[in-house]
Amino acid sequence: MTIAAVRTHRLTAPLHTPFVTALRRTTTVDTLVVEVVDTDGRSGFGEAPQVWQVTGASIDGSEACVRQLLGPLLTGRDPDELVARCTEVQRAVVGNEAAKMAVDVALHDLAARRLGVPLVRLLGGTALAVPTDVTLAAGEAADLAETAGKRHAEGFDVLKLKVGTDAAGDLERVRAVRAAVGPHARIRLDANQGWTPREAVRVIRGIEDAGLDVELVEQPVARWDLDGLAWVSDRVDVPILADEAVFGVRDLVEVIRRRAADLVNVKLAKCGGLHPARTMLELAVAHGLGTVVGSMMESEIGIGAAASLVAAYGTTAVPDLDAAWWLARSPVRGGIRYEGASVVLPDAPGLGITSVTEAKVQTPG
């Protein structure tokens, strides 16, 4: 039994609400779905999200990598040799983490389907539901407070507030959200590299002094500024979560060595898939670093893979897996669903994806 084909599908799906951060504003999920097909006709699915401002990945670039290199590399090979195939994918090309993620997840999905088990079982777990936070897109204090109240009433008790667009006004934004949801909801902040180190310390200390009870602050400074990240971590009490500063294992080693952050956000599109993500989670835990699993703006394919990882390995803080919740309509059939603040995994082989549908499919000309 071998891999017969590696196919790509370009998808665009609208969001029900614009997603706004310190780095970008988007109204769609744009992603490349990769389908790995075996000689029995079974398909495994993965995706490579396009996120110019964070990973630099594009649909064109990911598709070129898959079609010209990773697809031919895998065709004719044994899909049941999962570790060997995933290792070959990681070593085949420099960078291109989104393309690697898509192929890695598709290989895992196919392997689980061939065994007739959900992906979480292949990864060593049994849980079919994991919690998630929900993101509050960057905006003005009054709008954020209104949205926070709605999301809390819908059952989300962990709210991720996007800040970093205006350091001078961020304290009031947090104050407004806390007033709207009361003392029992957890609030975490994500500055998406939007502050200087001095701004970060000033804002976070202001939050601490005001008693606003923020759970953590994610990536307060530029991704390349590990000295600045460590400087902030040393001067505030609120835990600091490294996101854009950590793509892969080597980045994580450096953060651990410098004691630059208290937690790390592991994302498949940054590290290249489930294979390296598992290593990163184990490494973080071994060094006493807290863990979160997050995502880019992805469909049920990417979120299903990340949620399966969490269900098997766990995290020390509630994961950030609400991306597919933002979709106005799904670009795929099957897969995960949301029930309140939970991501529910299908009790079906692999990711439970049955087809790619209800989306704009673009054929390269």
Short mmCIF file of C-alpha atoms in Angstrom, two decimals:
data_model
loop_
_atom_site.label_atom_id
_atom_site.label_comp_id
_atom_site.label_asym_id
_atom_site.label_seq_id
_atom_site.Cartn_x
_atom_site.Cartn_y
_atom_site.Cartn_z
CA MET A 1 0.00 0.00 0.00
CA THR A 2 1.48 3.34 -1.06
CA ILE A 3 0.64 7.01 -1.49
CA ALA A 4 -0.96 7.37 -4.89
CA ALA A 5 -1.39 11.16 -5.12
CA VAL A 6 -0.95 14.45 -3.27
CA ARG A 7 -3.56 17.02 -4.29
CA THR A 8 -4.11 20.68 -3.43
CA HIS A 9 -7.29 22.75 -3.09
CA ARG A 10 -7.33 26.55 -2.75
CA LEU A 11 -10.07 27.75 -0.41
CA THR A 12 -11.46 31.07 0.73
CA ALA A 13 -14.25 31.23 3.31
CA PRO A 14 -15.85 34.36 4.85
CA LEU A 15 -15.82 35.25 8.54
CA HIS A 16 -18.98 36.35 10.34
CA THR A 17 -17.03 39.23 11.96
CA PRO A 18 -13.81 40.97 10.89
CA PHE A 19 -10.76 39.64 12.74
CA VAL A 20 -8.53 42.56 13.80
CA THR A 21 -5.17 42.47 15.59
CA ALA A 22 -2.17 44.77 15.96
CA LEU A 23 -0.73 43.07 12.86
CA ARG A 24 -3.64 42.72 10.45
CA ARG A 25 -7.32 42.85 9.63
CA THR A 26 -9.04 40.04 7.72
CA THR A 27 -12.59 39.10 6.74
CA THR A 28 -11.76 35.65 5.31
CA VAL A 29 -9.90 32.44 5.99
CA ASP A 30 -7.56 31.82 3.06
CA THR A 31 -5.95 28.40 3.06
CA LEU A 32 -4.48 25.65 0.94
CA VAL A 33 -5.96 22.23 1.68
CA VAL A 34 -3.65 19.30 0.96
CA GLU A 35 -5.13 15.87 0.29
CA VAL A 36 -2.91 12.78 0.50
CA VAL A 37 -4.53 9.78 -1.20
CA ASP A 38 -3.48 6.14 -0.82
CA THR A 39 -3.84 3.40 -3.43
CA ASP A 40 -7.05 2.20 -1.73
CA GLY A 41 -8.63 5.62 -2.37
CA ARG A 42 -8.54 6.81 1.25
CA SER A 43 -7.76 10.50 1.74
CA GLY A 44 -6.07 12.39 4.55
CA PHE A 45 -6.47 16.18 4.78
CA GLY A 46 -4.28 19.00 6.06
CA GLU A 47 -4.15 22.73 5.49
CA ALA A 48 -1.64 25.54 5.06
CA PRO A 49 -3.17 28.87 6.17
CA GLN A 50 -2.07 32.03 4.40
CA VAL A 51 -0.90 34.56 6.99
CA TRP A 52 1.37 37.11 5.35
CA GLN A 53 1.94 39.22 8.45
CA VAL A 54 2.76 36.42 10.92
CA THR A 55 4.35 33.45 9.17
CA GLY A 56 4.86 34.97 5.72
CA ALA A 57 3.14 31.93 4.23
CA SER A 58 1.08 32.37 1.07
CA ILE A 59 -1.19 30.00 -0.81
CA ASP A 60 0.99 30.32 -3.90
CA GLY A 61 4.17 29.54 -1.99
CA SER A 62 2.69 26.62 -0.08
CA GLU A 63 1.19 25.14 -3.22
CA ALA A 64 4.50 25.41 -5.07
CA CYS A 65 6.27 23.65 -2.21
CA VAL A 66 3.72 20.83 -2.11
CA ARG A 67 3.42 20.35 -5.86
CA GLN A 68 7.08 20.67 -6.76
CA LEU A 69 8.77 19.04 -3.78
CA LEU A 70 6.73 17.44 -1.00
CA GLY A 71 4.16 15.73 -3.21
CA PRO A 72 6.71 14.03 -5.47
CA LEU A 73 8.74 13.10 -2.38
CA LEU A 74 5.80 11.20 -0.87
CA THR A 75 4.26 9.62 -3.97
CA GLY A 76 4.87 5.88 -4.03
CA ARG A 77 5.95 5.76 -0.37
CA ASP A 78 4.35 3.78 2.48
CA PRO A 79 1.91 6.02 4.44
CA ASP A 80 2.00 3.70 7.47
CA GLU A 81 5.63 4.63 8.11
CA LEU A 82 4.34 7.83 9.64
CA VAL A 83 7.40 8.94 11.60
CA ALA A 84 9.68 8.36 8.62
CA ARG A 85 7.37 10.24 6.24
CA CYS A 86 6.98 13.21 8.62
CA THR A 87 10.71 13.36 9.23
CA GLU A 88 11.34 13.42 5.48
CA VAL A 89 8.86 16.27 5.09
CA GLN A 90 10.60 18.33 7.80
CA ARG A 91 14.03 17.79 6.26
CA ALA A 92 13.03 18.29 2.62
CA VAL A 93 12.94 22.08 2.56
CA VAL A 94 14.01 25.08 4.62
CA GLY A 95 11.14 27.12 6.07
CA ASN A 96 7.75 26.60 4.40
CA GLU A 97 6.24 25.64 7.76
CA ALA A 98 2.65 26.05 6.55
CA ALA A 99 3.21 23.65 3.64
CA LYS A 100 4.91 21.20 5.98
CA MET A 101 1.98 21.52 8.41
CA ALA A 102 -0.52 20.70 5.67
CA VAL A 103 1.33 17.59 4.54
CA ASP A 104 2.17 16.47 8.09
CA VAL A 105 -1.46 16.74 9.23
CA ALA A 106 -2.70 15.01 6.08
CA LEU A 107 -0.28 12.13 6.73
CA HIS A 108 -1.51 11.82 10.32
CA ASP A 109 -5.14 11.99 9.21
CA LEU A 110 -4.55 9.29 6.60
CA ALA A 111 -2.72 7.05 9.08
CA ALA A 112 -5.60 7.32 11.57
CA ARG A 113 -8.17 6.63 8.84
CA ARG A 114 -6.25 3.54 7.74
CA LEU A 115 -6.41 2.27 11.33
CA GLY A 116 -10.08 3.23 11.65
CA VAL A 117 -9.50 5.45 14.72
CA PRO A 118 -9.93 9.16 15.49
CA LEU A 119 -6.74 11.20 15.18
CA VAL A 120 -6.67 11.74 18.95
CA ARG A 121 -6.37 7.96 19.45
CA LEU A 122 -3.42 7.83 17.05
CA LEU A 123 -1.77 10.56 19.16
CA GLY A 124 -2.33 8.60 22.36
CA GLY A 125 -5.45 10.17 23.86
CA THR A 126 -9.15 9.40 24.18
CA ALA A 127 -10.89 12.71 25.00
CA LEU A 128 -13.29 13.97 22.35
CA ALA A 129 -13.68 17.54 23.64
CA VAL A 130 -11.28 20.29 24.70
CA PRO A 131 -11.94 23.83 25.98
CA THR A 132 -11.10 26.98 24.05
CA ASP A 133 -10.93 30.67 24.68
CA VAL A 134 -12.59 33.16 22.34
CA THR A 135 -10.88 36.18 20.82
CA LEU A 136 -12.12 39.75 21.09
CA ALA A 137 -10.86 41.56 17.98
CA ALA A 138 -9.01 44.83 18.54
CA GLY A 139 -11.27 47.85 18.83
CA GLU A 140 -12.48 50.66 21.05
CA ALA A 141 -13.19 50.11 24.73
CA ALA A 142 -16.99 50.42 24.51
CA ASP A 143 -17.22 48.01 21.57
CA LEU A 144 -14.93 45.51 23.28
CA ALA A 145 -16.99 45.65 26.46
CA GLU A 146 -20.20 44.97 24.54
CA THR A 147 -18.68 42.05 22.65
CA ALA A 148 -17.13 40.64 25.82
CA GLY A 149 -20.52 40.65 27.54
CA LYS A 150 -22.06 38.76 24.61
CA ARG A 151 -19.33 36.14 24.46
CA HIS A 152 -19.43 35.58 28.21
CA ALA A 153 -23.21 35.12 28.04
CA GLU A 154 -22.66 32.54 25.28
CA GLY A 155 -20.59 30.44 27.67
CA PHE A 156 -17.03 31.56 26.97
CA ASP A 157 -15.28 32.10 30.30
CA VAL A 158 -11.79 32.69 28.86
CA LEU A 159 -11.62 35.87 26.77
CA LYS A 160 -8.56 36.76 24.70
CA LEU A 161 -8.46 40.52 24.19
CA LYS A 162 -6.43 41.81 21.25
CA VAL A 163 -4.42 44.89 22.26
CA GLY A 164 -1.22 46.52 21.05
CA THR A 165 -2.80 48.89 18.52
CA ASP A 166 -2.67 51.84 20.93
CA ALA A 167 -0.65 51.43 24.12
CA ALA A 168 -2.03 54.63 25.63
CA GLY A 169 -5.59 53.29 25.50
CA ASP A 170 -5.02 49.61 26.29
CA LEU A 171 -5.46 49.94 30.06
CA GLU A 172 -8.92 51.44 29.56
CA ARG A 173 -9.81 48.66 27.14
CA VAL A 174 -8.96 46.03 29.72
CA ARG A 175 -10.80 47.97 32.42
CA ALA A 176 -13.94 48.16 30.24
CA VAL A 177 -13.89 44.44 29.46
CA ARG A 178 -13.40 43.50 33.12
CA ALA A 179 -16.32 45.72 34.12
CA ALA A 180 -18.50 44.09 31.45
CA VAL A 181 -17.84 40.46 32.44
CA GLY A 182 -17.31 40.73 36.18
CA PRO A 183 -14.75 38.93 38.33
CA HIS A 184 -15.33 35.32 37.28
CA ALA A 185 -14.28 35.37 33.61
CA ARG A 186 -10.60 34.94 32.77
CA ILE A 187 -9.09 37.68 30.61
CA ARG A 188 -5.88 37.22 28.68
CA LEU A 189 -4.22 39.81 26.44
CA ASP A 190 -2.49 39.43 23.09
CA ALA A 191 -0.43 42.42 21.96
CA ASN A 192 0.79 40.70 18.76
CA GLN A 193 4.18 42.44 19.04
CA GLY A 194 2.47 45.82 19.29
CA TRP A 195 4.33 47.35 22.26
CA THR A 196 7.89 48.40 22.92
CA PRO A 197 9.38 46.81 26.03
CA ARG A 198 8.86 50.02 28.04
CA GLU A 199 5.26 50.33 26.86
CA ALA A 200 4.64 46.72 27.78
CA VAL A 201 5.91 47.16 31.33
CA ARG A 202 3.99 50.41 31.75
CA VAL A 203 0.69 48.91 30.52
CA ILE A 204 1.03 45.62 32.41
CA ARG A 205 2.01 47.33 35.66
CA GLY A 206 -0.98 49.61 35.24
CA ILE A 207 -3.22 46.56 34.87
CA GLU A 208 -1.65 44.98 37.97
CA ASP A 209 -2.03 48.15 40.01
CA ALA A 210 -5.69 48.43 38.97
CA GLY A 211 -6.36 44.85 40.12
CA LEU A 212 -7.85 43.84 36.75
CA ASP A 213 -6.77 40.20 37.14
CA VAL A 214 -5.27 39.40 33.75
CA GLU A 215 -4.31 35.74 33.31
CA LEU A 216 -1.40 36.28 30.89
CA VAL A 217 -0.02 38.62 28.24
CA GLU A 218 0.92 37.15 24.88
CA GLN A 219 3.83 38.38 22.76
CA PRO A 220 4.06 41.95 24.07
CA VAL A 221 7.11 42.90 21.96
CA ALA A 222 8.59 42.26 18.51
CA ARG A 223 9.25 38.59 17.76
CA TRP A 224 12.97 39.15 17.20
CA ASP A 225 13.49 41.01 20.48
CA LEU A 226 14.14 38.16 22.93
CA ASP A 227 16.16 40.48 25.15
CA GLY A 228 13.14 42.79 25.30
CA LEU A 229 10.81 39.87 26.01
CA ALA A 230 13.03 38.73 28.89
CA TRP A 231 13.27 42.33 30.16
CA VAL A 232 9.48 42.57 30.31
CA SER A 233 9.11 39.13 31.93
CA ASP A 234 11.56 40.12 34.68
CA ARG A 235 9.65 43.32 35.53
CA VAL A 236 6.00 42.24 35.75
CA ASP A 237 4.07 39.66 37.75
CA VAL A 238 1.58 38.71 35.02
CA PRO A 239 2.86 35.62 33.14
CA ILE A 240 4.25 36.30 29.66
CA LEU A 241 3.36 33.97 26.78
CA ALA A 242 5.76 33.73 23.82
CA ASP A 243 3.99 33.32 20.47
CA GLU A 244 5.58 34.84 17.37
CA ALA A 245 8.98 34.61 19.08
CA VAL A 246 8.79 30.81 18.93
CA PHE A 247 8.25 29.05 15.62
CA GLY A 248 10.15 25.81 16.11
CA VAL A 249 12.22 23.77 18.54
CA ARG A 250 15.36 25.91 18.25
CA ASP A 251 13.40 29.08 19.04
CA LEU A 252 11.91 27.37 22.08
CA VAL A 253 15.34 26.29 23.29
CA GLU A 254 16.51 29.90 23.12
CA VAL A 255 13.51 31.20 25.06
CA ILE A 256 14.12 28.55 27.72
CA ARG A 257 17.84 29.36 27.86
CA ARG A 258 17.19 33.08 28.32
CA ARG A 259 14.18 32.58 30.58
CA ALA A 260 12.44 35.05 28.30
CA ALA A 261 8.83 33.91 28.90
CA ASP A 262 6.68 31.90 31.28
CA LEU A 263 4.66 30.02 28.64
CA VAL A 264 4.86 29.15 24.96
CA ASN A 265 2.11 29.10 22.34
CA VAL A 266 2.67 26.10 20.03
CA LYS A 267 1.02 26.44 16.61
CA LEU A 268 1.16 23.87 13.84
CA ALA A 269 1.52 26.54 11.15
CA LYS A 270 4.60 27.95 12.88
CA CYS A 271 6.44 24.71 13.64
CA GLY A 272 5.40 22.60 10.63
CA GLY A 273 2.82 20.14 11.94
CA LEU A 274 1.99 17.62 14.64
CA HIS A 275 5.35 15.85 14.52
CA PRO A 276 7.43 18.86 15.70
CA ALA A 277 4.58 20.22 17.87
CA ARG A 278 4.67 17.11 20.04
CA THR A 279 8.40 17.59 20.57
CA MET A 280 7.87 21.23 21.54
CA LEU A 281 5.18 20.44 24.10
CA GLU A 282 7.33 17.76 25.70
CA LEU A 283 10.36 20.06 25.74
CA ALA A 284 8.41 22.91 27.34
CA VAL A 285 7.00 20.67 30.05
CA ALA A 286 10.43 19.17 30.76
CA HIS A 287 11.78 22.68 31.43
CA GLY A 288 8.85 23.90 33.52
CA LEU A 289 7.44 26.21 30.86
CA GLY A 290 3.68 26.60 30.61
CA THR A 291 1.96 25.59 27.38
CA VAL A 292 -0.85 26.76 25.12
CA VAL A 293 -1.80 25.34 21.72
CA GLY A 294 -3.15 27.94 19.32
CA SER A 295 -3.72 28.40 15.61
CA MET A 296 -3.81 30.87 12.75
CA MET A 297 -7.15 31.64 11.09
CA GLU A 298 -7.86 28.09 9.94
CA SER A 299 -10.73 25.79 9.03
CA GLU A 300 -11.96 22.71 10.87
CA ILE A 301 -9.04 20.79 9.38
CA GLY A 302 -6.28 22.69 11.16
CA ILE A 303 -8.32 23.23 14.31
CA GLY A 304 -9.24 19.54 14.41
CA ALA A 305 -5.57 18.60 14.29
CA ALA A 306 -4.62 21.10 17.00
CA ALA A 307 -7.56 20.05 19.21
CA SER A 308 -6.57 16.39 18.81
CA LEU A 309 -3.07 17.30 19.93
CA VAL A 310 -4.46 19.04 23.02
CA ALA A 311 -6.79 16.14 23.79
CA ALA A 312 -3.81 13.77 23.76
CA TYR A 313 -1.07 15.90 25.33
CA GLY A 314 -2.89 18.57 27.33
CA THR A 315 -1.80 22.16 28.00
CA THR A 316 -1.25 24.09 31.21
CA ALA A 317 -3.54 26.93 30.07
CA VAL A 318 -6.79 26.81 28.09
CA PRO A 319 -5.93 26.47 24.38
CA ASP A 320 -6.69 29.13 21.78
CA LEU A 321 -8.70 27.16 19.20
CA ASP A 322 -11.61 29.42 18.26
CA ALA A 323 -10.47 30.16 14.68
CA ALA A 324 -13.07 27.97 12.92
CA TRP A 325 -15.77 29.46 15.18
CA TRP A 326 -15.29 32.72 13.24
CA LEU A 327 -16.37 31.15 9.94
CA ALA A 328 -19.66 32.35 8.51
CA ARG A 329 -19.85 29.04 6.64
CA SER A 330 -17.57 26.08 6.67
CA PRO A 331 -15.28 25.26 3.74
CA VAL A 332 -15.36 21.55 4.62
CA ARG A 333 -17.87 18.86 5.56
CA GLY A 334 -17.36 16.90 8.73
CA GLY A 335 -14.73 17.49 11.38
CA ILE A 336 -14.92 19.37 14.66
CA ARG A 337 -17.83 21.44 15.92
CA TYR A 338 -18.23 24.02 18.68
CA GLU A 339 -20.48 23.55 21.69
CA GLY A 340 -20.25 26.68 23.80
CA ALA A 341 -16.62 27.03 24.84
CA SER A 342 -15.70 23.47 23.82
CA VAL A 343 -14.20 22.08 20.62
CA VAL A 344 -15.87 18.71 20.05
CA LEU A 345 -13.90 16.14 18.08
CA PRO A 346 -15.76 13.67 15.86
CA ASP A 347 -15.87 10.03 16.93
CA ALA A 348 -14.85 9.04 13.43
CA PRO A 349 -11.64 7.93 11.70
CA GLY A 350 -8.96 10.59 11.40
CA LEU A 351 -10.21 14.16 11.48
CA GLY A 352 -13.66 13.07 10.36
CA ILE A 353 -13.50 15.30 7.26
CA THR A 354 -15.61 13.90 4.44
CA SER A 355 -15.08 16.48 1.70
CA VAL A 356 -14.03 20.00 0.82
CA THR A 357 -17.13 22.02 -0.03
CA GLU A 358 -19.10 25.27 0.33
CA ALA A 359 -16.13 27.44 -0.40
CA LYS A 360 -14.62 29.38 -3.22
CA VAL A 361 -12.27 26.99 -4.98
CA GLN A 362 -9.67 28.65 -7.18
CA THR A 363 -7.84 26.76 -9.89
CA PRO A 364 -4.40 28.15 -10.73
CA GLY A 365 -4.36 29.48 -14.23
#
